[in-house]
């Protein structure tokens, strides 16, 4: 049994998609960075040199030193430690909001594309209208309704992603539902819901997986945007966007307070974009060098 | 062409109606009473009640929506609860700032993104390609407000070449904001133009053009680019619309009095007419941009026109 699963694992690693992914060096760098940030987030209390909330006003806005490589913020807190703990917030926001977007957008888009007709038309019009609002604007409106805060920011970003997933899975379902194996499943007497969720949806997921990775990047960016506008995580939560927002008041005297949180946002977003690109190349050979 | 334009305009009316309805309902879901905010914390319940009646906020929601639509049909977006000025005048004061920001930002994004995309597609899988695509990827991964802050730090604080914020008649006030908002979109345009140009460069007619002995520059400009540009234009149109709505961050970093910042302030003040007006103007701009993009398709590709 163990040998069989080992063989299956080895075969999976040799599959063309995995081979293509492994050839994509930038994607491997992205994956490496994602692993690095994830481990950093999990082990934040162990790796951060100080507590993110330890304030020492005597060291307010102190420049980087060996003891505090990223310097101190306006309240005299260690920026490196806050950046490390910030990874927890950003990755959580990314994962939860993508989860919300997928959880609502995926069934709505899949059912819409599968059954078509008036239901499809209504869902797609709603999607069109939601897409007419820039995601950040939609997120701002949702946060205004529910109030600023980390949980509401996740909800807002997740809702803003719903139309993207709905449209994407619908397009994919429209193509897959015409496949022969779908007709075969019907001919075998499978009920419609089973045809949809057992045969059509699993075969329509590839673009959603790629989009999911890229959405994580944009969700982390959106969280930073909301944090920057004061609508996301509230103080003293060490969230990168709000750290940057507070730091910009002291841009002239303490640029480090704005530079380092920005570098963390950029690197995390970059890692998911690199990984997403690699995944797309692996799943769609059209993008690969021949 | 006129018929096409007319058909498209007719289709946009129900979309905009739904937008007005959705925005109206969403805005009224926002907790908080504008009359209370306007009257202040120490106002008596009687004063708040009178204000509510004065602004028609005590009527049923659907009645309020009906009178909003009636006024809208006459080009009246209502009066700002906070400033007591017509919403159209308030929007007009700020729209040009956001529009100029989006326009110059898009121009920068197209200039940088298209150049990077063409260079990458012409020399695929070389250092040129990897270099331009890395810059594009960094562009789409960098938060616009951080790009803005770094630009301020370099060009305003360190070098003193450009203003760090504010507005003026000179274009120099818009250079840093436009570069900051455009850098993100340049990445999107570069990636799209590379992929669509690469797809076109593999077509038979491009091979034929090359086989005829045409210089590479002519093959790209005359044959490939015309066919590769349509998806790029779609992206540019979408990004322009997004810039209009998403300019709030750049406006906030550079203290620009644009629509985005105005909207945030209006939401915090529960200034319903302003929130509705700004959302409607943004949605309308988005629809007009898409219409313009569709018309451009017809201009570029005669098959679509027919």
Coordinates of C-alpha atoms in Angstrom, one line a residue:
Chain A
X1 CA 0.0 0.0 0.0
X2 CA 2.7 2.4 1.1
X3 CA 4.8 1.5 -1.9
X4 CA 1.9 2.1 -4.2
X5 CA 1.2 5.6 -2.8
X6 CA 4.9 6.4 -3.0
X7 CA 4.9 5.3 -6.7
X8 CA 1.8 7.5 -7.2
X9 CA 3.6 10.4 -5.5
X10 CA 6.7 9.9 -7.7
X11 CA 4.5 9.8 -10.8
X12 CA 2.8 13.0 -9.8
X13 CA 6.2 14.7 -9.4
X14 CA 7.1 13.6 -13.0
X15 CA 3.9 14.8 -14.5
X16 CA 4.3 17.3 -17.4
X17 CA 2.7 20.2 -15.4
X18 CA 5.0 19.7 -12.4
X19 CA 8.0 19.4 -14.8
X20 CA 7.0 22.6 -16.5
X21 CA 6.6 24.3 -13.1
X22 CA 10.0 23.1 -11.9
X23 CA 11.6 24.5 -15.1
X24 CA 10.1 28.0 -14.3
X25 CA 12.9 29.4 -12.1
X26 CA 11.0 32.5 -11.2
X27 CA 8.0 30.4 -10.0
X28 CA 10.4 28.4 -7.8
X29 CA 11.7 31.7 -6.3
X30 CA 8.1 32.7 -5.7
X31 CA 7.3 29.4 -4.0
X32 CA 10.5 29.7 -1.9
X33 CA 9.4 33.2 -0.8
X34 CA 5.9 32.0 0.0
X35 CA 7.3 29.2 2.2
X36 CA 9.6 31.7 3.8
X37 CA 6.8 34.2 4.6
X38 CA 4.5 31.4 5.8
X39 CA 7.1 30.0 8.2
X40 CA 7.9 33.5 9.4
X41 CA 4.2 34.1 10.1
X42 CA 3.8 30.8 12.0
X43 CA 7.0 31.2 14.0
X44 CA 6.6 35.0 14.5
X45 CA 6.9 34.9 18.3
X46 CA 10.1 32.8 18.0
X47 CA 11.8 34.7 15.3
X48 CA 10.8 38.3 16.1
X49 CA 13.6 39.9 18.2
X50 CA 11.1 41.9 20.3
X51 CA 7.4 42.0 21.0
X52 CA 5.5 43.9 18.3
X53 CA 3.8 46.0 21.0
X54 CA 6.8 46.9 23.2
X55 CA 6.9 50.7 23.0
X56 CA 9.8 52.8 24.1
X57 CA 9.1 56.5 23.5
X58 CA 12.7 57.4 24.2
X59 CA 13.6 55.6 21.0
X60 CA 10.8 57.1 18.9
X61 CA 11.7 57.0 15.2
X62 CA 15.2 55.9 15.9
X63 CA 17.2 55.1 12.8
X64 CA 18.2 51.4 12.0
X65 CA 20.9 50.1 14.3
X66 CA 22.4 46.6 14.8
X67 CA 19.9 46.0 17.7
X68 CA 17.0 47.2 15.6
X69 CA 17.9 46.6 11.9
X70 CA 14.7 48.3 10.6
X71 CA 14.7 51.1 13.1
X72 CA 11.8 52.2 15.4
X73 CA 8.4 53.6 14.7
X74 CA 6.8 56.8 16.2
X75 CA 5.9 54.9 19.4
X76 CA 9.4 53.4 19.7
X77 CA 8.4 49.9 18.6
X78 CA 10.8 47.7 16.7
X79 CA 9.8 47.8 13.0
X80 CA 11.4 44.5 12.2
X81 CA 9.3 42.7 14.8
X82 CA 6.2 44.4 13.6
X83 CA 6.9 43.5 10.0
X84 CA 7.4 39.8 11.0
X85 CA 4.1 39.7 12.9
X86 CA 2.5 41.6 10.1
X87 CA 3.0 38.6 7.9
X88 CA 0.4 36.8 10.0
X89 CA -2.2 39.5 9.4
X90 CA -1.5 39.8 5.6
X91 CA -1.4 36.1 4.9
X92 CA -4.6 35.5 7.0
X93 CA -6.4 38.3 5.2
X94 CA -5.3 36.9 1.8
X95 CA -6.4 33.3 2.6
X96 CA -9.7 34.2 4.2
X97 CA -10.8 36.7 1.6
X98 CA -9.8 34.4 -1.3
X99 CA -11.8 31.7 0.6
X100 CA -14.9 34.0 0.8
X101 CA -14.5 35.0 -2.9
X102 CA -14.3 31.3 -3.9
X103 CA -17.0 30.1 -1.6
X104 CA -19.6 32.5 -3.0
X105 CA -18.3 33.1 -6.5
X106 CA -17.6 29.5 -7.4
X107 CA -21.0 27.9 -6.9
X108 CA -22.8 31.0 -8.2
X109 CA -20.7 31.1 -11.4
X110 CA -20.7 27.3 -11.9
X111 CA -24.5 26.9 -11.5
X112 CA -25.1 30.0 -13.6
X113 CA -23.0 28.7 -16.5
X114 CA -24.3 25.1 -16.1
X115 CA -28.0 25.8 -16.1
X116 CA -27.9 29.0 -18.3
X117 CA -31.2 30.7 -19.1
X118 CA -32.7 33.5 -17.0
X119 CA -30.7 32.5 -13.9
X120 CA -27.5 32.9 -15.8
X121 CA -28.6 36.3 -17.2
X122 CA -29.5 37.6 -13.8
X123 CA -26.3 36.4 -12.1
X124 CA -24.1 37.8 -14.9
X125 CA -25.8 41.2 -14.9
X126 CA -25.2 41.4 -11.1
X127 CA -21.6 40.4 -11.8
X128 CA -21.3 43.0 -14.5
X129 CA -22.5 45.7 -12.1
X130 CA -20.2 44.6 -9.4
X131 CA -17.3 44.6 -11.8
X132 CA -18.2 48.1 -12.8
X133 CA -16.9 49.2 -9.4
X134 CA -13.2 49.1 -8.9
X135 CA -12.5 46.4 -6.2
X136 CA -11.0 48.9 -3.8
X137 CA -14.1 51.1 -4.0
X138 CA -16.3 48.1 -3.5
X139 CA -14.2 47.1 -0.5
X140 CA -14.4 50.7 0.9
X141 CA -18.2 50.6 0.6
X142 CA -18.5 47.2 2.3
X143 CA -16.2 48.3 5.2
X144 CA -18.3 51.5 5.5
X145 CA -21.4 49.4 6.1
X146 CA -19.9 47.0 8.5
X147 CA -17.3 49.3 10.1
X148 CA -13.5 49.3 10.0
X149 CA -11.5 46.3 11.3
X150 CA -9.6 43.3 10.4
X151 CA -12.6 40.9 10.0
X152 CA -14.6 43.3 8.0
X153 CA -11.7 44.1 5.8
X154 CA -11.4 40.3 5.0
X155 CA -15.1 40.2 4.3
X156 CA -14.9 43.4 2.1
X157 CA -12.0 42.1 0.1
X158 CA -13.6 38.7 -0.3
X159 CA -16.9 40.2 -1.5
X160 CA -15.0 42.3 -4.0
X161 CA -13.4 39.1 -5.4
X162 CA -16.7 37.3 -5.8
X163 CA -17.6 38.6 -9.3
X164 CA -14.1 37.7 -10.6
X165 CA -14.5 34.0 -9.5
X166 CA -18.1 33.8 -10.7
X167 CA -17.1 35.0 -14.2
X168 CA -14.0 32.9 -14.4
X169 CA -15.7 29.6 -13.4
X170 CA -18.7 30.3 -15.6
X171 CA -16.5 30.7 -18.6
X172 CA -14.7 27.5 -17.8
X173 CA -18.0 25.6 -17.1
X174 CA -19.5 26.8 -20.4
X175 CA -16.6 25.0 -22.2
X176 CA -16.5 21.9 -20.1
X177 CA -20.2 21.2 -20.1
X178 CA -20.0 20.5 -23.8
X179 CA -17.5 17.7 -23.3
X180 CA -18.3 14.1 -24.3
X181 CA -17.7 12.8 -20.8
X182 CA -20.4 15.1 -19.4
X183 CA -22.9 13.6 -21.9
X184 CA -21.7 10.2 -20.9
X185 CA -22.3 10.9 -17.2
X186 CA -25.8 12.1 -18.1
X187 CA -26.4 9.0 -20.2
X188 CA -25.3 6.9 -17.3
X189 CA -28.2 8.4 -15.3
X190 CA -26.3 10.8 -13.1
X191 CA -28.5 13.5 -11.7
X192 CA -27.8 17.1 -12.9
X193 CA -26.2 18.3 -9.5
X194 CA -23.9 15.3 -9.6
X195 CA -22.9 16.0 -13.2
X196 CA -22.1 19.6 -12.2
X197 CA -20.2 19.0 -9.0
X198 CA -18.6 15.7 -9.8
X199 CA -17.7 16.1 -13.4
X200 CA -18.0 19.7 -14.6
X201 CA -16.7 21.7 -11.7
X202 CA -13.5 19.6 -11.0
X203 CA -12.6 19.9 -14.7
X204 CA -13.2 23.6 -14.7
X205 CA -10.9 24.4 -11.7
X206 CA -7.6 25.0 -13.4
X207 CA -8.1 28.7 -14.2
X208 CA -9.6 29.2 -10.7
X209 CA -6.5 27.7 -9.0
X210 CA -4.3 30.1 -11.0
X211 CA -6.7 33.0 -10.2
X212 CA -6.7 32.0 -6.6
X213 CA -3.0 32.4 -6.3
X214 CA -3.0 35.7 -8.1
X215 CA -6.0 36.8 -6.1
X216 CA -4.0 36.2 -2.9
X217 CA -1.6 38.8 -4.2
X218 CA -4.3 41.3 -4.9
X219 CA -6.1 40.6 -1.6
X220 CA -2.9 41.3 0.3
X221 CA -2.5 44.5 -1.7
X222 CA -6.2 45.5 -1.0
X223 CA -5.7 44.8 2.7
X224 CA -2.7 47.1 2.7
X225 CA -4.8 49.7 0.9
X226 CA -7.6 49.5 3.4
X227 CA -5.0 49.6 6.2
X228 CA -3.4 52.6 4.6
X229 CA -6.8 54.4 4.5
X230 CA -7.4 53.5 8.2
X231 CA -10.3 51.1 7.2
X232 CA -8.5 47.8 7.8
X233 CA -6.8 46.4 10.9
X234 CA -6.9 48.9 13.7
X235 CA -4.0 49.9 16.0
X236 CA -2.0 48.4 17.6
X237 CA -2.3 45.4 15.2
X238 CA 0.9 45.3 13.2
X239 CA -0.5 45.4 9.7
X240 CA 1.8 46.5 7.0
X241 CA -0.6 49.0 5.3
X242 CA -1.4 50.8 8.5
X243 CA 2.3 50.8 9.5
X244 CA 3.1 52.5 6.2
X245 CA 0.3 55.0 6.7
X246 CA 1.6 56.0 10.1
X247 CA 5.1 56.1 8.8
X248 CA 4.4 58.5 6.0
X249 CA 3.8 61.3 8.5
X250 CA 7.5 61.1 9.3
X251 CA 8.7 60.5 5.8
X252 CA 11.2 63.4 5.9
X253 CA 12.8 62.5 9.3
X254 CA 12.3 58.7 9.4
X255 CA 11.9 57.2 5.9
X256 CA 12.7 53.8 7.3
X257 CA 9.2 53.7 9.0
X258 CA 7.6 53.7 5.5
X259 CA 10.3 51.9 3.5
X260 CA 10.4 48.5 5.3
X261 CA 6.7 47.7 5.6
X262 CA 6.4 48.6 1.9
X263 CA 9.2 46.2 1.0
X264 CA 7.4 43.4 2.9
X265 CA 4.2 44.1 1.1
X266 CA 5.9 44.1 -2.3
X267 CA 7.9 40.9 -1.7
X268 CA 4.9 39.0 -0.4
X269 CA 2.7 40.1 -3.4
X270 CA 5.6 39.5 -5.8
X271 CA 6.0 35.9 -4.4
X272 CA 2.3 35.1 -5.1
X273 CA 2.5 36.7 -8.5
X274 CA 5.6 34.7 -9.4
X275 CA 4.0 31.5 -8.1
X276 CA 0.7 32.2 -9.9
X277 CA 2.6 32.9 -13.2
X278 CA 4.5 29.6 -12.9
X279 CA 1.3 27.7 -12.1
X280 CA -0.4 29.2 -15.2
X281 CA 2.5 28.3 -17.4
X282 CA 2.5 24.8 -15.9
X283 CA -1.2 24.2 -16.4
X284 CA -1.3 25.9 -19.8
X285 CA 1.6 24.9 -22.0
X286 CA 0.8 27.7 -24.5
X287 CA 2.8 30.1 -22.2
X288 CA 5.9 27.9 -22.2
X289 CA 9.1 28.2 -24.2
X290 CA 9.2 25.7 -27.0
Chain B
X1 CA -21.5 53.2 -36.6
X2 CA -24.1 55.6 -35.4
X3 CA -26.6 52.8 -35.0
X4 CA -24.1 50.8 -33.0
X5 CA -23.4 53.8 -30.8
X6 CA -27.2 54.3 -30.3
X7 CA -27.7 50.6 -29.4
X8 CA -24.9 50.7 -26.9
X9 CA -26.2 53.8 -25.3
X10 CA -29.6 52.3 -24.9
X11 CA -28.2 49.2 -23.3
X12 CA -26.3 51.3 -20.7
X13 CA -29.4 53.0 -19.4
X14 CA -30.8 49.9 -17.5
X15 CA -27.2 49.2 -16.2
X16 CA -26.9 52.7 -14.8
X17 CA -30.4 52.4 -13.3
X18 CA -29.5 49.3 -11.5
X19 CA -26.3 51.0 -10.4
X20 CA -28.3 53.9 -9.0
X21 CA -30.6 51.5 -7.2
X22 CA -27.8 49.4 -5.7
X23 CA -25.7 52.4 -4.6
X24 CA -28.8 54.0 -3.1
X25 CA -29.7 51.0 -1.1
X26 CA -26.1 50.2 -0.1
X27 CA -25.5 53.9 1.0
X28 CA -28.6 53.7 3.2
X29 CA -27.3 50.5 4.8
X30 CA -24.2 52.4 6.1
X31 CA -24.9 52.7 9.8
X32 CA -25.1 56.3 11.1
X33 CA -27.7 59.1 10.8
X34 CA -26.6 62.0 8.5
X35 CA -29.0 64.3 10.4
X36 CA -27.3 63.4 13.7
X37 CA -23.9 64.0 12.2
X38 CA -25.0 67.3 10.7
X39 CA -26.6 68.5 13.9
X40 CA -23.6 67.4 16.0
X41 CA -23.3 65.4 19.2
X42 CA -25.0 67.9 21.5
X43 CA -28.1 68.5 19.3
X44 CA -31.5 67.9 20.8
X45 CA -33.6 65.0 19.4
X46 CA -36.1 67.7 18.1
X47 CA -33.4 69.4 16.0
X48 CA -32.3 66.1 14.6
X49 CA -35.9 65.2 13.8
X50 CA -36.4 68.6 12.0
X51 CA -33.2 68.1 10.0
X52 CA -34.3 64.6 9.0
X53 CA -37.6 66.0 7.8
X54 CA -35.9 68.9 6.0
X55 CA -33.7 66.5 4.0
X56 CA -36.5 64.0 3.4
X57 CA -34.7 61.3 5.3
X58 CA -37.8 60.4 7.3
X59 CA -39.7 59.2 4.2
X60 CA -39.7 55.5 3.1
X61 CA -36.6 54.4 1.2
X62 CA -38.4 53.7 -2.0
X63 CA -40.1 57.1 -2.0
X64 CA -36.7 58.7 -1.4
X65 CA -35.3 56.7 -4.3
X66 CA -38.2 57.8 -6.5
X67 CA -37.6 61.4 -5.9
X68 CA -33.9 60.9 -6.4
X69 CA -34.6 59.4 -9.8
X70 CA -36.9 62.2 -10.7
X71 CA -34.2 64.8 -9.8
X72 CA -31.6 62.7 -11.7
X73 CA -33.7 62.8 -14.9
X74 CA -33.5 66.6 -14.6
X75 CA -29.7 66.5 -14.2
X76 CA -30.0 67.2 -10.5
X77 CA -27.9 65.0 -8.2
X78 CA -29.2 66.6 -5.1
X79 CA -27.5 68.9 -2.5
X80 CA -24.6 67.9 -0.3
X81 CA -25.8 67.4 3.3
X82 CA -22.4 68.5 4.6
X83 CA -21.7 71.6 2.5
X84 CA -25.2 72.4 1.3
X85 CA -23.9 73.0 -2.2
X86 CA -25.3 71.1 -5.3
X87 CA -23.6 67.7 -5.7
X88 CA -23.0 68.4 -9.4
X89 CA -21.0 71.5 -8.4
X90 CA -19.0 69.6 -5.8
X91 CA -18.2 66.8 -8.2
X92 CA -17.3 69.2 -11.0
X93 CA -14.8 70.9 -8.7
X94 CA -13.0 67.6 -8.2
X95 CA -13.6 65.5 -11.3
X96 CA -11.0 67.2 -13.4
X97 CA -8.3 66.4 -10.8
X98 CA -9.1 62.7 -10.8
X99 CA -9.6 62.7 -14.6
X100 CA -6.2 64.4 -15.2
X101 CA -4.6 62.0 -12.8
X102 CA -6.1 58.9 -14.6
X103 CA -5.3 60.4 -18.0
X104 CA -1.6 61.1 -17.3
X105 CA -1.3 57.9 -15.3
X106 CA -2.7 55.9 -18.3
X107 CA -0.4 57.7 -20.7
X108 CA 2.6 56.8 -18.6
X109 CA 1.4 53.2 -18.2
X110 CA 0.9 52.9 -22.0
X111 CA 4.2 54.4 -22.9
X112 CA 6.2 52.3 -20.4
X113 CA 4.1 49.1 -20.6
X114 CA 3.7 49.0 -24.4
X115 CA 7.5 49.6 -24.9
X116 CA 8.4 46.9 -22.3
X117 CA 5.8 44.5 -23.8
X118 CA 7.0 44.9 -27.4
X119 CA 10.7 44.6 -26.4
X120 CA 9.9 41.4 -24.5
X121 CA 7.8 39.9 -27.3
X122 CA 10.4 40.7 -30.0
X123 CA 13.2 39.0 -28.0
X124 CA 11.4 36.3 -26.1
X125 CA 13.2 34.2 -23.5
X126 CA 16.2 36.5 -23.6
X127 CA 17.6 38.9 -21.0
X128 CA 15.5 41.7 -22.6
X129 CA 12.3 39.6 -22.1
X130 CA 13.2 38.6 -18.5
X131 CA 14.3 42.1 -17.6
X132 CA 11.1 43.8 -18.9
X133 CA 8.8 41.2 -17.4
X134 CA 10.6 41.5 -14.0
X135 CA 10.0 45.2 -14.1
X136 CA 6.4 44.6 -15.0
X137 CA 5.9 42.1 -12.2
X138 CA 7.5 44.4 -9.7
X139 CA 5.1 47.1 -11.0
X140 CA 2.0 45.0 -10.4
X141 CA 3.3 43.9 -7.0
X142 CA 4.1 47.3 -5.6
X143 CA 1.4 49.1 -3.7
X144 CA 0.6 52.5 -5.4
X145 CA 0.9 54.4 -2.2
X146 CA 4.3 53.0 -1.5
X147 CA 5.5 53.9 -5.0
X148 CA 4.2 57.4 -4.3
X149 CA 6.0 57.7 -1.0
X150 CA 9.3 56.4 -2.5
X151 CA 8.9 58.9 -5.4
X152 CA 8.3 61.7 -2.9
X153 CA 11.3 60.7 -0.9
X154 CA 13.6 60.7 -3.9
X155 CA 12.3 63.5 -6.1
X156 CA 10.8 65.9 -3.5
X157 CA 12.7 65.3 -0.2
X158 CA 16.2 64.3 -1.4
X159 CA 16.4 66.0 -4.8
X160 CA 13.8 68.8 -4.4
X161 CA 12.9 68.6 -8.1
X162 CA 9.1 68.1 -7.9
X163 CA 6.4 69.1 -5.4
X164 CA 5.4 66.4 -2.9
X165 CA 1.7 67.2 -3.2
X166 CA -1.0 69.8 -3.8
X167 CA -2.4 71.1 -7.0
X168 CA -1.5 73.9 -9.4
X169 CA -1.8 74.9 -13.0
X170 CA 1.6 73.4 -13.8
X171 CA 1.9 69.9 -14.9
X172 CA 4.7 69.3 -12.5
X173 CA 2.2 68.7 -9.7
X174 CA 0.9 65.7 -11.6
X175 CA 4.2 64.1 -12.6
X176 CA 4.8 62.1 -9.4
X177 CA 1.1 61.1 -8.9
X178 CA 0.8 60.0 -12.5
X179 CA 4.0 58.0 -12.4
X180 CA 3.0 56.4 -9.1
X181 CA -0.5 55.4 -10.3
X182 CA 0.8 54.5 -13.8
X183 CA 3.6 52.2 -12.7
X184 CA 1.2 49.6 -11.5
X185 CA -0.8 49.7 -14.7
X186 CA 2.4 49.7 -16.8
X187 CA 3.0 46.2 -15.5
X188 CA -0.4 45.1 -16.5
X189 CA -0.1 46.6 -20.0
X190 CA 3.4 45.2 -20.5
X191 CA 2.3 41.6 -19.7
X192 CA -0.8 41.8 -21.8
X193 CA 1.0 43.4 -24.8
X194 CA 3.8 40.8 -24.6
X195 CA 1.4 37.8 -24.6
X196 CA -0.9 39.1 -27.3
X197 CA 2.0 40.2 -29.5
X198 CA 3.7 36.8 -29.1
X199 CA 0.6 35.1 -30.1
X200 CA 0.2 37.2 -33.2
X201 CA 3.9 36.8 -34.1
X202 CA 3.3 33.1 -34.4
X203 CA 0.6 33.5 -37.1
X204 CA 1.1 32.6 -40.7
X205 CA 0.6 36.1 -42.1
X206 CA 3.5 37.3 -40.0
X207 CA 5.7 34.5 -41.3
X208 CA 4.6 35.5 -44.8
X209 CA 5.4 39.1 -44.2
X210 CA 8.9 38.1 -42.9
X211 CA 9.3 35.7 -45.9
X212 CA 8.6 38.6 -48.2
X213 CA 11.7 40.2 -46.8
X214 CA 10.0 43.0 -44.9
X215 CA 12.1 44.6 -42.2
X216 CA 11.3 43.5 -38.7
X217 CA 10.2 46.9 -37.7
X218 CA 7.6 47.0 -40.4
X219 CA 6.4 43.5 -39.6
X220 CA 5.8 44.5 -36.0
X221 CA 4.3 48.0 -36.6
X222 CA 2.3 47.3 -39.8
X223 CA 1.2 43.7 -39.5
X224 CA 1.6 42.3 -36.0
X225 CA 0.8 45.3 -33.8
X226 CA -2.5 46.2 -35.4
X227 CA -3.8 42.7 -34.6
X228 CA -2.2 42.4 -31.2
X229 CA -3.4 45.8 -29.9
X230 CA -7.1 45.0 -29.4
X231 CA -6.7 43.0 -26.1
X232 CA -4.2 45.6 -25.0
X233 CA -6.8 48.4 -25.6
X234 CA -9.3 46.4 -23.6
X235 CA -6.9 46.3 -20.7
X236 CA -6.0 50.0 -21.1
X237 CA -9.7 50.9 -21.0
X238 CA -10.3 48.8 -18.0
X239 CA -7.3 50.1 -16.2
X240 CA -8.4 53.7 -17.0
X241 CA -11.8 53.0 -15.4
X242 CA -10.1 51.4 -12.4
X243 CA -7.8 54.4 -12.0
X244 CA -10.7 56.8 -11.9
X245 CA -12.2 54.7 -9.0
X246 CA -9.0 53.7 -7.4
X247 CA -7.3 57.1 -7.5
X248 CA -8.2 57.5 -3.8
X249 CA -4.9 56.2 -2.6
X250 CA -2.8 58.3 -4.9
X251 CA -5.0 61.3 -4.1
X252 CA -4.5 60.6 -0.4
X253 CA -0.6 60.3 -0.7
X254 CA -0.3 63.5 -2.7
X255 CA -3.1 65.4 -1.0
X256 CA -4.9 65.9 -4.3
X257 CA -8.5 67.2 -4.0
X258 CA -10.0 64.5 -6.3
X259 CA -13.2 62.4 -6.3
X260 CA -11.7 59.5 -4.4
X261 CA -10.8 61.5 -1.3
X262 CA -14.1 63.3 -1.6
X263 CA -15.9 60.0 -1.6
X264 CA -14.1 58.7 1.5
X265 CA -14.9 62.0 3.4
X266 CA -18.6 61.8 2.2
X267 CA -18.9 58.2 3.4
X268 CA -17.5 59.1 6.9
X269 CA -20.0 62.1 7.0
X270 CA -22.9 59.9 5.8
X271 CA -23.4 62.5 3.0
X272 CA -25.8 60.2 1.0
X273 CA -26.3 62.5 -2.0
X274 CA -22.6 63.0 -2.5
X275 CA -21.8 59.2 -2.2
X276 CA -24.6 58.4 -4.6
X277 CA -23.5 61.1 -7.0
X278 CA -19.8 60.2 -7.0
X279 CA -20.6 56.4 -7.4
X280 CA -22.9 57.2 -10.3
X281 CA -20.4 59.5 -12.0
X282 CA -17.7 56.8 -11.6
X283 CA -19.9 54.1 -13.0
X284 CA -21.0 56.4 -15.9
X285 CA -17.3 57.1 -16.7
X286 CA -16.6 53.4 -16.7
X287 CA -19.5 52.8 -19.1
X288 CA -18.4 55.6 -21.4
X289 CA -14.8 54.4 -21.4
X290 CA -16.0 50.9 -22.3
X291 CA -18.1 52.3 -25.1
X292 CA -15.1 54.3 -26.4
X293 CA -13.0 51.1 -26.2
X294 CA -15.7 49.2 -28.3
X295 CA -15.7 52.0 -30.9
X296 CA -11.9 51.8 -31.1
X297 CA -12.2 48.1 -31.9
X298 CA -14.4 49.0 -34.9
X299 CA -11.8 51.5 -36.0
X300 CA -8.9 49.1 -35.7
X301 CA -10.6 46.0 -37.1
X302 CA -13.1 46.5 -40.0
X303 CA -14.5 43.0 -39.4
X304 CA -15.8 44.1 -36.0
X305 CA -17.3 47.3 -37.5
X306 CA -19.4 45.1 -39.9

